[in-house]
Coordinates of C-alpha atoms in Angstrom, one line a residue:
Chain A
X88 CA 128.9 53.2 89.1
X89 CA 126.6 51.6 87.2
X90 CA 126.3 47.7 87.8
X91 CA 122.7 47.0 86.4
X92 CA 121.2 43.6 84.9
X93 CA 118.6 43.9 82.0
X94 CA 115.5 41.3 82.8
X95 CA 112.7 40.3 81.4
X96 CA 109.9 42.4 83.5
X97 CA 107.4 40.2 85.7
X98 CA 104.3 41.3 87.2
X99 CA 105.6 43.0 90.0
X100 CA 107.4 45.4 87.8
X101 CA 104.1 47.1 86.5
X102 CA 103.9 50.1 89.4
X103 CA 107.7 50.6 88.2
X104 CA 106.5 50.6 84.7
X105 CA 103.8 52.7 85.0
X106 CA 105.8 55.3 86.7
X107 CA 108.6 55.0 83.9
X108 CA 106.3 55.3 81.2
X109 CA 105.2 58.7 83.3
X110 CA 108.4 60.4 83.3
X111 CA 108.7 59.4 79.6
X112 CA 105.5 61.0 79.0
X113 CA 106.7 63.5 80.8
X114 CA 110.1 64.4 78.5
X115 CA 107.8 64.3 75.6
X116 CA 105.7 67.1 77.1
X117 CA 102.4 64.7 77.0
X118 CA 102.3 63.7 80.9
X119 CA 98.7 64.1 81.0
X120 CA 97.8 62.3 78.4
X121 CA 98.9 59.0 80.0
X122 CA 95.4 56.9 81.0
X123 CA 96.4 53.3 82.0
X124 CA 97.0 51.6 85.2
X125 CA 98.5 49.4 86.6
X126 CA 95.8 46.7 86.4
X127 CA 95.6 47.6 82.6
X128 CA 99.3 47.3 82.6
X129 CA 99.0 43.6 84.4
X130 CA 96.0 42.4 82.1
X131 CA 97.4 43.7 78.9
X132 CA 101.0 42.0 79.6
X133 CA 101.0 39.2 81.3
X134 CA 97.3 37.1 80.8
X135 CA 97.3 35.0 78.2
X136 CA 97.9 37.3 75.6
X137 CA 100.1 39.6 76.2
X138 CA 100.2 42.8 73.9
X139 CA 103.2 43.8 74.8
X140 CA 106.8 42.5 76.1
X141 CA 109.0 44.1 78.5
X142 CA 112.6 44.6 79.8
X143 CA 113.5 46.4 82.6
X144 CA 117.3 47.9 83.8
X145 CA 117.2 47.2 87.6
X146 CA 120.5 48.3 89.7
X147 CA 121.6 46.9 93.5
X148 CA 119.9 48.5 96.2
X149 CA 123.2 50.3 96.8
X150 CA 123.0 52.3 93.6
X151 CA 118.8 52.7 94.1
X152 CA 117.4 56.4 93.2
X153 CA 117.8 59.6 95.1
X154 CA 113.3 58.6 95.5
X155 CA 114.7 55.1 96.3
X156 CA 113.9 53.2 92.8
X157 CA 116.3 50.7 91.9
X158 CA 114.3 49.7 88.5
X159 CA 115.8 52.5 86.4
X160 CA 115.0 51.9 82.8
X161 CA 112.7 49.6 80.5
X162 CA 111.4 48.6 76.8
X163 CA 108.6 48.1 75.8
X164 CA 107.9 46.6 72.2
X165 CA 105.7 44.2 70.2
X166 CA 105.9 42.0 67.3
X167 CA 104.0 43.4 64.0
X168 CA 104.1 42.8 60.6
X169 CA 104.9 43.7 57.3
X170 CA 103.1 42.0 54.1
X171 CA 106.6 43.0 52.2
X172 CA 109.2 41.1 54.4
X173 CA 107.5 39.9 57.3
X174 CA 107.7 39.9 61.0
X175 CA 109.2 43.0 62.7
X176 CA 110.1 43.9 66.0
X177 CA 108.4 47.6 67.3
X178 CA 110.0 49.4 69.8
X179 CA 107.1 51.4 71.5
X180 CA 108.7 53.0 74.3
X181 CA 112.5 53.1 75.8
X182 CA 113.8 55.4 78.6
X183 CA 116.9 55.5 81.2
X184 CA 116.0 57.5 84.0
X185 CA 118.3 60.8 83.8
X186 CA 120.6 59.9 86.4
X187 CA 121.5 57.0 85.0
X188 CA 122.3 57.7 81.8
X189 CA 125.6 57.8 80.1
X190 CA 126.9 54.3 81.7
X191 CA 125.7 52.4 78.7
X192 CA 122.6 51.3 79.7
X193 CA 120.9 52.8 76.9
X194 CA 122.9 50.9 74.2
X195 CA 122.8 47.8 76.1
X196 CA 118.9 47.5 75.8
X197 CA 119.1 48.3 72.5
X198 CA 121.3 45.4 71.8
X199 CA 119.3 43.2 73.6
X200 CA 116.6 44.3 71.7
X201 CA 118.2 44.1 68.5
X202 CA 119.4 40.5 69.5
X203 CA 116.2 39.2 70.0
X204 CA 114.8 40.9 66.5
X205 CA 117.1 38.8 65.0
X206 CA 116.8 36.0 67.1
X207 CA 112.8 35.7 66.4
X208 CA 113.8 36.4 62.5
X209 CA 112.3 39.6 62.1
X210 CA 113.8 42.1 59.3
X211 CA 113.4 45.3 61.3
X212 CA 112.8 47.1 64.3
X213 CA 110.4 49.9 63.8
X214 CA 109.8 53.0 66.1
X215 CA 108.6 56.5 66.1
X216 CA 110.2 59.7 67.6
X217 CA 109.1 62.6 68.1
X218 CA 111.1 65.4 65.2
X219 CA 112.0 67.8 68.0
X220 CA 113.8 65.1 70.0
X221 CA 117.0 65.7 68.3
X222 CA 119.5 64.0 71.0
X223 CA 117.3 60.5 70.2
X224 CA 117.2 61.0 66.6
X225 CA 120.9 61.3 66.5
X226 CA 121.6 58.4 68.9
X227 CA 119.3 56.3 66.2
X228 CA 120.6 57.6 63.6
X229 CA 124.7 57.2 64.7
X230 CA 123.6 53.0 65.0
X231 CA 122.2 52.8 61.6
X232 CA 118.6 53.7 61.8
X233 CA 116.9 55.1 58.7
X234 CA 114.0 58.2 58.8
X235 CA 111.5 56.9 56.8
X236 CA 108.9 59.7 57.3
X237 CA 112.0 61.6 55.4
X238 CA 113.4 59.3 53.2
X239 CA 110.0 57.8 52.4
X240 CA 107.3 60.2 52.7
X241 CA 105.2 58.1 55.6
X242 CA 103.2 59.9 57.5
X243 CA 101.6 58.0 60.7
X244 CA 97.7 58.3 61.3
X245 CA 95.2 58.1 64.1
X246 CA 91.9 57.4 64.5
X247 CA 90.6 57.7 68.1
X248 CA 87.9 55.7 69.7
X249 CA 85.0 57.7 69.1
X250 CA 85.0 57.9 65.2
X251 CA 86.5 53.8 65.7
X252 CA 82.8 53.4 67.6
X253 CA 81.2 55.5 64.8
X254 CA 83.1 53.5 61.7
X255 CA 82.3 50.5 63.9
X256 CA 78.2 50.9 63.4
X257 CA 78.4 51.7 60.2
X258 CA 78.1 48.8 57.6
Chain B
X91 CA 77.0 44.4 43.5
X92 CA 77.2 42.3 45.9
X93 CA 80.3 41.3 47.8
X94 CA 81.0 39.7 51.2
X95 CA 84.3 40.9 53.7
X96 CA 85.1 37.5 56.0
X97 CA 88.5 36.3 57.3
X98 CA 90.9 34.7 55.4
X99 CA 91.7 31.7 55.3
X100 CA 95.4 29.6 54.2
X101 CA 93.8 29.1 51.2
X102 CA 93.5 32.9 50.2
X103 CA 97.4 33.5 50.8
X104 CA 98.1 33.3 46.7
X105 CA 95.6 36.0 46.4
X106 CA 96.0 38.0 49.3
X107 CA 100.3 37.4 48.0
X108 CA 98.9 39.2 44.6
X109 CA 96.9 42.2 46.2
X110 CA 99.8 43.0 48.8
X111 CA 102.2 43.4 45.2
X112 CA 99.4 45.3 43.7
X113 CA 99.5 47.8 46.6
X114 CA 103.2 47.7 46.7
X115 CA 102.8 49.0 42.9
X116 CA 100.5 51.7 44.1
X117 CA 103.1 52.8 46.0
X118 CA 105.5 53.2 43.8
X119 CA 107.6 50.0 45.9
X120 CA 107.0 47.2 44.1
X121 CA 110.3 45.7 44.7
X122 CA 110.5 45.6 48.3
X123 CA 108.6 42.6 48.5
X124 CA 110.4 39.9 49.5
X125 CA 107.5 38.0 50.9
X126 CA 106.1 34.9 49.6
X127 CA 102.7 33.1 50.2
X128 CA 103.9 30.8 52.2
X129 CA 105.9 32.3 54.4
X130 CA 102.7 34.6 54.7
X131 CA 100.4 31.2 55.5
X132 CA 103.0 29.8 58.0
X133 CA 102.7 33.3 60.0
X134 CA 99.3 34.1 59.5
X135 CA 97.7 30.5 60.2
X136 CA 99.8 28.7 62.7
X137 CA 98.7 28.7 66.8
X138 CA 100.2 32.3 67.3
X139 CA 99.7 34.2 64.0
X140 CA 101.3 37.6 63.8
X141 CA 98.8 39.3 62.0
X142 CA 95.3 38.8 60.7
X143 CA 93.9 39.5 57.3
X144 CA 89.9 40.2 56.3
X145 CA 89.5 39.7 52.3
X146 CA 86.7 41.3 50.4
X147 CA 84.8 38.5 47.7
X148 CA 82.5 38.9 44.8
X149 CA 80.2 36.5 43.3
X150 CA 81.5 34.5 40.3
X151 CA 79.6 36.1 37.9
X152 CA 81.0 39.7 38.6
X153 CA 84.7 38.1 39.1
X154 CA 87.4 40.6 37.6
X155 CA 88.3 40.7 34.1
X156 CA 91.5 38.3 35.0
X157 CA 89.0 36.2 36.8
X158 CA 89.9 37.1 40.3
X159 CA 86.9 36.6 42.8
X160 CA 89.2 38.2 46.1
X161 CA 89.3 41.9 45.3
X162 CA 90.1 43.6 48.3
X163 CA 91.9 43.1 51.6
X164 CA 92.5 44.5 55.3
X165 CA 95.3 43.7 56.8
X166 CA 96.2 44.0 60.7
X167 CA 97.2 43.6 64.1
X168 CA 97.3 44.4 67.7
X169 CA 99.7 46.3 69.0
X170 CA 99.8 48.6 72.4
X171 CA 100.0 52.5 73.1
X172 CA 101.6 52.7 77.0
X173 CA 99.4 55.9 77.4
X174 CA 96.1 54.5 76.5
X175 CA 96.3 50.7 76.1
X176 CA 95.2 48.1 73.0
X177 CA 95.4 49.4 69.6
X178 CA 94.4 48.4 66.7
X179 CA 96.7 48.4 63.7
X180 CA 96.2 48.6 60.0
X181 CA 99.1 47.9 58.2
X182 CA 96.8 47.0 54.4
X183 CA 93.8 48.5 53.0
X184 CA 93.3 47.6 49.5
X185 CA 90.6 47.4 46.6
X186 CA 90.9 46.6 42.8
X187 CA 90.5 49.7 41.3
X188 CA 87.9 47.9 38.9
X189 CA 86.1 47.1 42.3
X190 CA 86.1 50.8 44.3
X191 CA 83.5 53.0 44.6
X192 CA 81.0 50.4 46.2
X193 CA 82.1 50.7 49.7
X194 CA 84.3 48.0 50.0
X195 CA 87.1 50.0 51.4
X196 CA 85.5 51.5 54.0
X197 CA 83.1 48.1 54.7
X198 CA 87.0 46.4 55.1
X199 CA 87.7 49.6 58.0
X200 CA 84.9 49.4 59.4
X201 CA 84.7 45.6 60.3
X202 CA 88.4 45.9 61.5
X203 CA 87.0 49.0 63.8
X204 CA 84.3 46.4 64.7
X205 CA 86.8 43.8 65.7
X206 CA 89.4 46.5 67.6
X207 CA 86.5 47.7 69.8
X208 CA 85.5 43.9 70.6
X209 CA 89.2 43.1 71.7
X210 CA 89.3 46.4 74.0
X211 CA 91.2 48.5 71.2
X212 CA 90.6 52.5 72.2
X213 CA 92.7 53.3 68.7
X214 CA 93.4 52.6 65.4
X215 CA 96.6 53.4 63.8
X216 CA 98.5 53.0 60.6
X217 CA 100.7 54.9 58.1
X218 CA 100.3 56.9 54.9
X219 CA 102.3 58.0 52.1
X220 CA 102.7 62.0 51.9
X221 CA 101.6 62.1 48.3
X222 CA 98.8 59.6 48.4
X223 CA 95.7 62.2 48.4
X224 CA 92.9 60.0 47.7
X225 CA 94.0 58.2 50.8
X226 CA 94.8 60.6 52.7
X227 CA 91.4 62.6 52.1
X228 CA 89.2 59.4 52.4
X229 CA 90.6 58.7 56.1
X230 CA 90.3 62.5 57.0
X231 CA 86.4 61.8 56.0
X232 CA 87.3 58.9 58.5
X233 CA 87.8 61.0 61.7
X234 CA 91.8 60.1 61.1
X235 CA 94.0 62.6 62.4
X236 CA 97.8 63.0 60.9
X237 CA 99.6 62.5 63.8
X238 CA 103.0 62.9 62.1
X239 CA 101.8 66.7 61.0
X240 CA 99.8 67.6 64.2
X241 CA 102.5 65.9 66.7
X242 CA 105.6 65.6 64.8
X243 CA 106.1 62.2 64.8
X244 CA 108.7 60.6 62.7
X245 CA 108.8 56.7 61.4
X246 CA 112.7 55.1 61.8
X247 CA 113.5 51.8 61.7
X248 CA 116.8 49.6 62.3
X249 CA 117.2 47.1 59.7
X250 CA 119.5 44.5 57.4
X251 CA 122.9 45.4 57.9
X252 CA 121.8 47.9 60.7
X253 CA 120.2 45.8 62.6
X254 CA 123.0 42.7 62.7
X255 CA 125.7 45.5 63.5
X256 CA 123.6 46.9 66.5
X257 CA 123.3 43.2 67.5
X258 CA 126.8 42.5 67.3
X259 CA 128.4 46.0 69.0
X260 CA 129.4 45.9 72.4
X261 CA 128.8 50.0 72.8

């Protein structure tokens, strides 16, 4: 099993997308907090400025889903930036649909991913995951990665739209 | 006193260069940074900058004692949340310690909320160090929440030899 090409997602990907991001969501125990749409999904990554870029794991129709999906896995990430060593890759979301995992199709994003981190010169990918999700943590941690909320001390931080309107009238 | 906060310009990269190793010193990091001006113009100015950078300015005659007029700094981007859409994120906030006390920090957040809710933003996000109290309390006054204590988030990243060796393995 387990032919399966890695592409760069295009606009018709986005219902596909939204309903991987879901199932993510899901796994993390935070399905309901999942607000965007499609259109948001379609304005926010492919107009003129994207916020985001996108790969998706698509298999033959042969090998589509028990629901009949044949896009089976995606990454999300963006480029940011660090004032100490410059521009970094940040890998906001990444999931294989649990049927197809362990063919590899986990690692391969990642090396595309990496690949084009240090393609575009960037020092580092960056990511967050959650401290309960031990299987992830470990397959991070077996390739290298570092936990800098542990090694470190950083903690991350939110502040949600209503105090951003509130600190946003102030002056 | 007075002082103004207004985007930077190429021509503030040597200061903004000397306020980002004045944080880094804060932090107790000063020699991660590898960075230099230049290197922060050429990303920062070109026709797709990877971040953007508000500086904070005082009138000549209430320049610090080593004669420095640019005394504070935000520094940011856009990045995306797939569960709610555009954020806003603050990778800098800095102020002379000569120069706080007089609202600069928060005049610095609050313009950047300003701009975050103009683009579409619904969050801003950034990262603090566990020991850094006065931070920590002045964005809890802030509406922040600690999203690495309430949600268990944890910050990992793949980088130098790390990142090359996941670009380079096959599985």
């Amino acid at each position: 099993m387990a032919n399966f090409i890695l592409r760069k997602a295009e606009p018709k990907d986005v219902s596909d997308i939204l309903r991987l991001i879901k199932e993510l969501a899901k796994f993390e125990e935070m399905e309901d907090q999942v607000l965007l749409t499609e259109k948001d999904l379609l304005d926010d990554g492919f107009g003129e400025h994207p916020f985001y870029h996108c790969v998706v794991a698509e298999v033959p129709n042969e090998q589509q889903s028990s629901e009949g999906h044949t896009v089976v896995g995606f990454a999300m990430y963006y480029f940011t930036y660090d004032p100490w060593i410059g521009k970094l890759l940040y890998l906001e979301d990444f999931y294989v649909m649990k049927e197809y995992r362990g063919y590899g199709m986990g690692s391969k994003i990642l090396k595309h991913l990496s690949h084009t981190a240090v393609k575009t010169r960037c020092s580092s990918m960056h990511f967050i995951v959650a401290e309960w999700n031990k299987p992830s943590i470990e397959f991070y941690k077996r390739r290298g990665a570092s936990d800098l909320s542990s090694e470190e001390g950083w903690r991350l931080f939110e502040i949600d739209k209503q105090y951003l309107v509130k600190m946003s009238s102030k002056e | 006193m007075n002082y103004t906060v207004r985007d930077s310009t190429p021509g503030d990269c040597k200061d903004i260069m000397r306020l980002i190793v004045d944080l880094a010193e804060y932090e107790k990091m000063p020699n991660e940074v590898k960075l230099s001006h230049k290197e922060l113009e050429a990303d920062g100015f070109s026709s797709n900058p990877f971040f953007k950078c508000l500086v904070a300015e005082v009138p000549e005659e209430f320049k610090s004692k080593e004669g420095h007029t640019i005394v504070g700094y935000g520094f940011y981007f856009f990045t995306y949340c797939t569960w709610k859409g555009r954020v806003v994120y603050l990778e800098d906030l800095y102020v002379m310690p000569e120069f706080r006390g007089k609202g600069i920090g928060k005049a610095l957040m609050s313009r950047i909320a300003q701009i975050g809710r103009a683009q579409g933003c619904v969050r801003m996000q950034f990262t603090v160090l566990d020991w850094n109290k006065p931070s920590l309390d002045f964005y809890s006054s802030q509406g922040a929440v600690n999203l690495t204590a309430t949600e268990g988030w944890q910050l990992l990243r793949f980088e130098g030899e790390a990142l090359e060796k996941l670009a380079q393995n096959a599985n």
